[in-house]
């Protein structure tokens, strides 16, 4: 079965991203296909490579990046939500005249249409948020 | 059943369920942004306003004093995007001391009826909404 | 067509569980996750609402364990599942509605 996963909260403050990660891993383990993980609202903050959690804590952003690499996940950060919250890739940084970008490996920035498309193409869309 | 549908083939029933009030958090505004983008995808779209979500539709919103953009006029544009089914739950209104008269006048032009202007807001009971929910293929909750 | 509802807020602070149960049809499932798992504790008002509801109610065991709520505190009629059960419930129902 095809699953789409939506993450609506940032890392650490809410459990949403952790829950989404556990769900995604288990769905893959059961042989389901994850067609997209879409990050919206403060969920876009999962996509910065600049987080430095304490060494004895989980590294949420790295966990997502590694899962994406291992299973070729399509992880999309909503561009409108990302721009509000300062999550930029190289192209966006250039376009907006910013001096740096911060998108983490495995994430890409794209439009809300990617969320709708996930809803259309997936058999199930599962949202994690607050 | 959607399980048997080809990718991008048939039309799915999309429900955007709004349960949060505006301005205190950004969810209501960003939910509306999803609806406006989603309108381009030619799906069968409904919105539900339940619990504090009904506060999104009050008329007379004036945000001048809080420094946040008043996005309630955008609901009036939904009809132009062919988003014409806004289910508002009666019980949620009543529990909050509101009636339909407290809500914005939202309309759409019905192309199947000589472009007659019709109300977009459909007042429904909780039981009626349960039936609508059961028909949906995709539910996005905000 | 049936729905899997997820609830992630404590019923002692927010109305999400109450509202979810009121909107769930009899063939739906409700899964309590994250802080929503506090709704599974027996002898509470939430447990009474669950008992009166038509939908089948589940709770995510790992979120219970994380919060120090042992399974013997879980109300009758609430089934404890893991993430494997969560994924299966999502697959078994036609749509998932997250009560955020």
CSV table of C-alpha atoms in Angstrom, one decimal:
chain,number,residue,atom,x,y,z
A,1,UNK,CA,0.0,0.0,0.0
A,2,UNK,CA,1.1,3.6,-0.7
A,3,UNK,CA,1.4,5.9,2.3
A,4,UNK,CA,2.0,9.6,2.5
A,5,UNK,CA,3.2,11.0,5.8
A,6,UNK,CA,2.7,14.7,6.9
A,7,UNK,CA,4.8,16.3,9.7
A,8,UNK,CA,3.3,19.5,11.0
A,9,UNK,CA,5.5,20.3,14.0
A,10,UNK,CA,9.2,21.1,14.4
A,11,UNK,CA,11.6,18.7,16.2
A,12,UNK,CA,12.0,18.4,20.0
A,13,UNK,CA,9.1,20.8,21.1
A,14,UNK,CA,6.5,18.3,20.0
A,15,UNK,CA,6.6,14.5,19.7
A,16,UNK,CA,5.0,14.7,16.2
A,17,UNK,CA,8.2,14.3,14.2
A,18,UNK,CA,9.4,11.4,16.4
A,19,UNK,CA,6.0,9.7,16.0
A,20,UNK,CA,6.1,10.3,12.2
A,21,UNK,CA,9.6,8.8,12.0
A,22,UNK,CA,8.6,5.7,14.0
A,23,UNK,CA,5.5,5.2,11.9
A,24,UNK,CA,7.4,5.7,8.6
A,25,UNK,CA,10.1,3.1,9.7
A,26,UNK,CA,7.4,0.6,10.6
A,27,UNK,CA,5.4,1.1,7.4
A,28,UNK,CA,8.6,0.5,5.4
A,29,UNK,CA,9.3,-2.6,7.5
A,30,UNK,CA,5.9,-4.0,6.7
A,31,UNK,CA,6.6,-3.6,3.0
A,32,UNK,CA,4.5,-0.5,2.4
A,33,UNK,CA,5.7,2.2,0.1
A,34,UNK,CA,6.2,5.7,1.4
A,35,UNK,CA,5.5,7.9,-1.5
A,36,UNK,CA,6.4,11.2,0.2
A,37,UNK,CA,7.0,12.7,3.6
A,38,UNK,CA,5.7,16.3,3.6
A,39,UNK,CA,6.8,18.9,6.1
A,40,UNK,CA,4.4,21.7,6.8
A,41,UNK,CA,3.7,24.4,9.4
A,42,UNK,CA,6.6,24.4,11.9
A,43,UNK,CA,7.4,20.9,10.5
A,44,UNK,CA,9.7,22.6,8.0
A,45,UNK,CA,12.1,23.1,10.9
A,46,UNK,CA,12.9,19.4,10.7
A,47,UNK,CA,14.8,20.2,7.5
A,48,UNK,CA,17.6,22.4,8.8
A,49,UNK,CA,21.1,20.9,8.9
A,50,UNK,CA,22.2,23.4,11.6
A,51,UNK,CA,20.6,21.6,14.6
A,52,UNK,CA,23.1,20.5,17.3
A,53,UNK,CA,21.2,18.4,19.9
A,54,UNK,CA,23.2,17.1,23.0
A,55,UNK,CA,25.2,14.0,22.3
A,56,UNK,CA,23.0,11.7,24.4
A,57,UNK,CA,19.8,12.8,22.6
A,58,UNK,CA,18.4,11.6,19.3
A,59,UNK,CA,19.3,13.6,16.3
A,60,UNK,CA,15.9,14.0,14.6
A,61,UNK,CA,17.1,15.7,11.5
A,62,UNK,CA,19.9,13.2,10.9
A,63,UNK,CA,17.5,10.4,11.6
A,64,UNK,CA,15.2,11.6,8.8
A,65,UNK,CA,18.2,12.2,6.4
A,66,UNK,CA,19.5,8.7,7.0
A,67,UNK,CA,16.1,7.1,6.6
A,68,UNK,CA,15.7,9.0,3.4
A,69,UNK,CA,19.0,7.8,2.1
A,70,UNK,CA,18.5,4.2,3.1
A,71,UNK,CA,15.0,4.0,1.5
A,72,UNK,CA,15.2,6.7,-1.2
A,73,UNK,CA,12.4,8.7,0.5
A,74,UNK,CA,11.0,11.8,-1.1
A,75,UNK,CA,11.1,14.4,1.8
A,76,UNK,CA,9.5,17.7,0.8
A,77,UNK,CA,9.6,20.9,2.8
A,78,UNK,CA,6.8,23.3,1.9
A,79,UNK,CA,8.3,26.4,0.3
A,80,UNK,CA,5.7,28.9,1.7
A,81,UNK,CA,6.0,27.6,5.2
A,82,UNK,CA,9.8,27.3,4.9
A,83,UNK,CA,10.3,30.9,3.7
A,84,UNK,CA,8.4,32.2,6.7
A,85,UNK,CA,10.6,30.2,9.0
A,86,UNK,CA,14.0,30.7,7.4
A,87,UNK,CA,14.5,27.3,5.8
A,88,UNK,CA,16.3,27.8,2.5
A,89,UNK,CA,18.1,25.7,-0.1
A,90,UNK,CA,20.8,27.1,-2.3
A,91,UNK,CA,18.5,28.3,-5.0
A,92,UNK,CA,16.1,29.9,-2.6
A,93,UNK,CA,18.9,31.6,-0.7
A,94,UNK,CA,20.2,33.1,-4.0
A,95,UNK,CA,16.7,34.1,-5.2
A,96,UNK,CA,15.9,35.8,-1.9
A,97,UNK,CA,19.3,37.5,-1.6
A,98,UNK,CA,20.3,35.6,1.6
A,99,UNK,CA,23.9,34.8,2.5
A,100,UNK,CA,23.4,31.2,3.5
A,101,UNK,CA,21.2,28.2,3.1
A,102,UNK,CA,20.4,25.5,5.7
A,103,UNK,CA,18.5,22.7,4.1
A,104,UNK,CA,19.6,19.2,5.3
A,105,UNK,CA,20.6,16.3,3.1
A,106,UNK,CA,17.7,14.4,1.7
A,107,UNK,CA,15.2,17.2,2.0
A,108,UNK,CA,14.0,19.3,-0.9
A,109,UNK,CA,11.9,22.5,-1.0
A,110,UNK,CA,8.8,22.5,-3.1
A,111,UNK,CA,5.2,23.8,-3.3
A,112,UNK,CA,2.1,22.8,-1.4
A,113,UNK,CA,1.0,21.1,-4.6
A,114,UNK,CA,3.3,18.2,-3.5
A,115,UNK,CA,1.0,17.7,-0.4
A,116,UNK,CA,-2.1,17.6,-2.5
A,117,UNK,CA,-0.4,15.2,-5.0
A,118,UNK,CA,0.6,13.0,-2.1
A,119,UNK,CA,-3.1,12.9,-1.0
A,120,UNK,CA,-4.1,11.9,-4.5
A,121,UNK,CA,-1.5,9.3,-5.1
A,122,UNK,CA,-1.2,7.7,-1.7
A,123,UNK,CA,-3.8,5.1,-0.5
A,124,UNK,CA,-3.4,6.6,3.0
A,125,UNK,CA,-2.3,10.1,4.1
A,126,UNK,CA,-1.2,10.1,7.8
A,127,UNK,CA,-0.6,13.4,9.6
A,128,UNK,CA,1.4,14.0,12.7
A,129,UNK,CA,1.2,17.4,14.4
A,130,UNK,CA,-0.1,19.3,17.4
B,1,UNK,CA,-12.4,2.2,-4.0
B,2,UNK,CA,-9.3,4.4,-4.1
B,3,UNK,CA,-7.0,1.4,-3.7
B,4,UNK,CA,-7.8,0.4,-7.3
B,5,UNK,CA,-7.4,3.9,-8.7
B,6,UNK,CA,-4.6,4.7,-11.2
B,7,UNK,CA,-2.2,7.4,-10.0
B,8,UNK,CA,-3.7,10.8,-10.8
B,9,UNK,CA,-6.7,9.2,-12.4
B,10,UNK,CA,-10.1,9.4,-10.7
B,11,UNK,CA,-11.3,12.2,-8.5
B,12,UNK,CA,-10.9,11.8,-4.8
B,13,UNK,CA,-13.0,13.3,-2.1
B,14,UNK,CA,-10.8,15.7,-0.1
B,15,UNK,CA,-11.9,17.0,3.3
B,16,UNK,CA,-10.1,19.8,5.0
B,17,UNK,CA,-11.2,19.7,8.6
B,18,UNK,CA,-10.7,23.0,10.5
B,19,UNK,CA,-10.8,22.7,14.2
B,20,UNK,CA,-8.6,25.7,15.3
B,21,UNK,CA,-9.4,29.4,15.8
B,22,UNK,CA,-7.5,32.0,13.7
B,23,UNK,CA,-4.6,34.3,14.8
B,24,UNK,CA,-3.7,32.6,18.1
B,25,UNK,CA,-1.8,30.1,16.0
B,26,UNK,CA,-1.0,30.0,12.3
B,27,UNK,CA,-2.8,26.7,11.5
B,28,UNK,CA,-6.0,28.2,10.2
B,29,UNK,CA,-4.1,30.5,7.8
B,30,UNK,CA,-1.8,27.8,6.5
B,31,UNK,CA,-4.8,25.4,6.2
B,32,UNK,CA,-6.5,27.9,3.9
B,33,UNK,CA,-3.3,28.1,1.8
B,34,UNK,CA,-3.5,24.4,1.3
B,35,UNK,CA,-7.1,24.7,0.2
B,36,UNK,CA,-6.3,27.4,-2.3
B,37,UNK,CA,-3.5,25.5,-3.8
B,38,UNK,CA,-5.5,22.3,-3.7
B,39,UNK,CA,-8.3,23.9,-5.7
B,40,UNK,CA,-6.1,23.7,-8.8
B,41,UNK,CA,-6.1,19.9,-8.6
B,42,UNK,CA,-9.8,19.3,-9.6
B,43,UNK,CA,-10.6,17.0,-6.7
B,44,UNK,CA,-14.0,16.9,-4.9
B,45,UNK,CA,-13.2,19.3,-2.1
B,46,UNK,CA,-15.1,20.0,1.1
B,47,UNK,CA,-14.3,22.0,4.1
B,48,UNK,CA,-15.6,21.3,7.6
B,49,UNK,CA,-15.6,23.8,10.5
B,50,UNK,CA,-15.8,22.0,13.8
B,51,UNK,CA,-15.0,22.9,17.4
B,52,UNK,CA,-13.0,26.2,17.5
B,53,UNK,CA,-12.7,26.1,13.7
B,54,UNK,CA,-16.1,27.9,13.4
B,55,UNK,CA,-14.4,31.0,14.8
B,56,UNK,CA,-12.5,31.3,11.5
B,57,UNK,CA,-15.7,32.3,9.7
B,58,UNK,CA,-17.0,35.1,12.0
B,59,UNK,CA,-17.8,38.3,10.3
B,60,UNK,CA,-16.3,41.6,11.3
B,61,UNK,CA,-12.8,40.4,12.0
B,62,UNK,CA,-10.5,43.4,12.4
B,63,UNK,CA,-6.9,42.6,13.1
B,64,UNK,CA,-5.5,46.2,12.9
B,65,UNK,CA,-4.6,46.2,16.6
B,66,UNK,CA,-2.7,42.9,16.7
B,67,UNK,CA,-0.4,43.4,13.7
B,68,UNK,CA,-1.4,40.2,11.9
B,69,UNK,CA,-3.0,40.2,8.5
B,70,UNK,CA,-6.8,39.6,8.5
B,71,UNK,CA,-7.1,36.6,6.2
B,72,UNK,CA,-10.9,36.1,6.6
B,73,UNK,CA,-11.6,37.9,3.2
B,74,UNK,CA,-9.8,35.0,1.5
B,75,UNK,CA,-12.8,32.7,2.4
B,76,UNK,CA,-14.9,34.9,0.2
B,77,UNK,CA,-12.7,34.0,-2.8
B,78,UNK,CA,-13.2,30.2,-2.3
B,79,UNK,CA,-16.3,30.2,-4.5
B,80,UNK,CA,-14.2,31.5,-7.4
B,81,UNK,CA,-11.9,28.5,-6.9
B,82,UNK,CA,-14.9,26.1,-7.1
B,83,UNK,CA,-14.6,25.4,-3.4
B,84,UNK,CA,-18.3,25.5,-2.6
B,85,UNK,CA,-19.0,23.0,0.2
B,86,UNK,CA,-18.2,24.5,3.6
B,87,UNK,CA,-19.8,22.4,6.2
B,88,UNK,CA,-20.3,24.2,9.5
B,89,UNK,CA,-21.3,22.2,12.5
B,90,UNK,CA,-24.4,23.5,14.3
B,91,UNK,CA,-23.4,22.0,17.7
B,92,UNK,CA,-20.0,23.7,17.5
B,93,UNK,CA,-21.6,27.1,16.8
B,94,UNK,CA,-24.2,26.6,19.6
B,95,UNK,CA,-21.6,25.5,22.2
B,96,UNK,CA,-19.7,28.7,21.5
B,97,UNK,CA,-22.6,31.0,21.7
B,98,UNK,CA,-22.7,31.7,18.0
B,99,UNK,CA,-25.4,31.4,15.3
B,100,UNK,CA,-25.2,31.4,11.5
B,101,UNK,CA,-25.9,35.1,11.6
B,102,UNK,CA,-22.5,35.7,13.2
B,103,UNK,CA,-20.7,34.2,10.2
B,104,UNK,CA,-19.6,35.8,7.0
B,105,UNK,CA,-21.9,35.6,4.0
B,106,UNK,CA,-20.0,33.2,1.7
B,107,UNK,CA,-21.4,32.5,-1.8
B,108,UNK,CA,-20.6,30.8,-5.1
B,109,UNK,CA,-22.0,31.1,-8.6
B,110,UNK,CA,-23.5,27.8,-9.7
B,111,UNK,CA,-22.5,27.1,-13.3
B,112,UNK,CA,-25.1,24.4,-13.5
B,113,UNK,CA,-27.9,26.8,-12.6
B,114,UNK,CA,-27.3,29.8,-14.8
B,115,UNK,CA,-24.6,31.1,-12.4
B,116,UNK,CA,-27.1,31.7,-9.7
B,117,UNK,CA,-25.5,32.9,-6.5
B,118,UNK,CA,-25.8,30.3,-3.7
B,119,UNK,CA,-24.6,30.0,-0.2
B,120,UNK,CA,-21.4,28.1,0.3
B,121,UNK,CA,-22.0,27.5,4.0
B,122,UNK,CA,-24.0,24.4,4.8
B,123,UNK,CA,-25.1,24.2,8.4
B,124,UNK,CA,-25.0,20.5,9.4
B,125,UNK,CA,-25.6,18.6,12.6
B,126,UNK,CA,-22.9,16.5,14.1
B,127,UNK,CA,-24.6,13.4,12.9
B,128,UNK,CA,-24.9,14.7,9.3
B,129,UNK,CA,-21.2,15.6,9.4
B,130,UNK,CA,-20.3,12.1,10.5
B,131,UNK,CA,-21.9,10.8,7.4
B,132,UNK,CA,-20.0,13.3,5.2
B,133,UNK,CA,-16.7,12.3,6.9
B,134,UNK,CA,-17.4,8.6,6.2
B,135,UNK,CA,-17.5,9.4,2.5
B,136,UNK,CA,-14.1,11.0,2.3
B,137,UNK,CA,-11.0,9.5,0.7
B,138,UNK,CA,-8.5,12.0,2.2
B,139,UNK,CA,-8.9,14.0,5.4
B,140,UNK,CA,-6.5,16.8,6.2
B,141,UNK,CA,-7.0,18.1,9.7
B,142,UNK,CA,-5.8,21.4,10.9
C,1,UNK,CA,-16.2,3.6,4.6
C,2,UNK,CA,-14.4,3.5,7.9
C,3,UNK,CA,-11.8,5.9,9.3
C,4,UNK,CA,-8.9,5.6,11.7
C,5,UNK,CA,-8.9,8.6,14.0
C,6,UNK,CA,-5.8,9.5,15.9
C,7,UNK,CA,-5.9,11.6,19.1
C,8,UNK,CA,-2.6,13.0,20.5
C,9,UNK,CA,-3.8,15.3,23.3
C,10,UNK,CA,-4.5,14.6,26.9
C,11,UNK,CA,-8.3,14.6,27.5
C,12,UNK,CA,-7.6,16.3,30.8
C,13,UNK,CA,-6.5,19.5,29.0
C,14,UNK,CA,-8.1,19.5,25.5
C,15,UNK,CA,-11.4,18.4,24.0
C,16,UNK,CA,-10.0,16.4,21.1
C,17,UNK,CA,-10.8,13.0,22.4
C,18,UNK,CA,-14.4,14.0,23.3
C,19,UNK,CA,-14.9,15.6,19.9
C,20,UNK,CA,-13.3,12.7,18.1
C,21,UNK,CA,-15.5,10.1,19.8
C,22,UNK,CA,-18.5,12.2,19.1
C,23,UNK,CA,-17.6,12.3,15.4
C,24,UNK,CA,-16.6,8.7,15.0
C,25,UNK,CA,-18.9,6.2,13.3
C,26,UNK,CA,-19.4,2.7,14.8
C,27,UNK,CA,-17.2,1.0,12.2
C,28,UNK,CA,-14.3,3.5,12.8
C,29,UNK,CA,-11.3,3.0,15.0
C,30,UNK,CA,-9.8,5.6,17.4
C,31,UNK,CA,-6.1,5.3,18.3
C,32,UNK,CA,-4.7,7.4,21.2
C,33,UNK,CA,-1.0,8.3,20.7
C,34,UNK,CA,1.5,10.7,22.4
C,35,UNK,CA,-0.2,12.6,25.2
C,36,UNK,CA,-3.5,11.2,23.9
C,37,UNK,CA,-2.7,8.0,25.7
C,38,UNK,CA,-3.7,9.5,29.1
C,39,UNK,CA,-7.2,9.1,27.8
C,40,UNK,CA,-6.8,5.3,28.2
C,41,UNK,CA,-6.6,5.4,32.0
C,42,UNK,CA,-9.4,3.5,33.6
C,43,UNK,CA,-11.8,5.1,36.1
C,44,UNK,CA,-11.8,8.5,34.4
C,45,UNK,CA,-14.4,10.5,32.6
C,46,UNK,CA,-12.5,9.8,29.3
C,47,UNK,CA,-12.8,6.1,30.0
C,48,UNK,CA,-16.6,6.5,30.4
C,49,UNK,CA,-16.8,8.3,27.1
C,50,UNK,CA,-14.8,5.6,25.5
C,51,UNK,CA,-17.0,2.9,27.0
C,52,UNK,CA,-20.1,4.7,25.6
C,53,UNK,CA,-18.6,5.2,22.1
C,54,UNK,CA,-19.5,2.9,19.2
C,55,UNK,CA,-16.0,3.0,17.6
C,56,UNK,CA,-13.3,0.6,18.6
C,57,UNK,CA,-10.6,2.2,20.7
C,58,UNK,CA,-6.8,1.5,20.7
C,59,UNK,CA,-3.9,3.0,22.6
C,60,UNK,CA,-0.2,3.1,21.5
C,61,UNK,CA,1.7,1.0,24.1
C,62,UNK,CA,5.1,2.6,23.6
C,63,UNK,CA,3.6,6.0,24.4
C,64,UNK,CA,1.9,4.5,27.5
C,65,UNK,CA,5.2,2.9,28.7
C,66,UNK,CA,7.1,6.2,28.1
C,67,UNK,CA,4.8,7.9,30.4
C,68,UNK,CA,4.9,5.4,33.2
C,69,UNK,CA,1.3,4.3,32.7
C,70,UNK,CA,1.2,0.5,33.1
C,71,UNK,CA,-1.1,-1.6,30.9
C,72,UNK,CA,-3.0,-2.7,34.0
C,73,UNK,CA,-4.2,0.9,34.3
C,74,UNK,CA,-5.8,0.8,30.8
C,75,UNK,CA,-9.6,0.9,30.8
C,76,UNK,CA,-11.5,-2.2,29.7
C,77,UNK,CA,-12.4,-2.1,26.0
C,78,UNK,CA,-9.2,-0.3,25.0
C,79,UNK,CA,-6.7,-2.5,23.1
C,80,UNK,CA,-3.0,-1.8,23.4
C,81,UNK,CA,-1.1,-1.8,20.1
C,82,UNK,CA,2.5,-1.1,18.9
C,83,UNK,CA,3.6,0.8,15.9
C,84,UNK,CA,3.0,-2.4,13.9
C,85,UNK,CA,-0.6,-2.2,15.0
C,86,UNK,CA,-0.8,1.5,14.2
C,87,UNK,CA,0.4,0.9,10.6
C,88,UNK,CA,-2.1,-2.0,10.2
C,89,UNK,CA,-5.0,0.1,11.5
C,90,UNK,CA,-4.1,2.8,9.0
C,91,UNK,CA,-4.0,0.3,6.2
C,92,UNK,CA,-7.3,-1.4,7.2
C,93,UNK,CA,-9.3,1.8,7.2
C,94,UNK,CA,-10.2,3.9,4.2
C,95,UNK,CA,-8.8,7.2,5.5
C,96,UNK,CA,-6.9,8.5,8.5
C,97,UNK,CA,-8.1,11.6,10.4
C,98,UNK,CA,-5.6,13.1,12.8
C,99,UNK,CA,-7.4,15.2,15.5
C,100,UNK,CA,-4.7,17.8,15.8
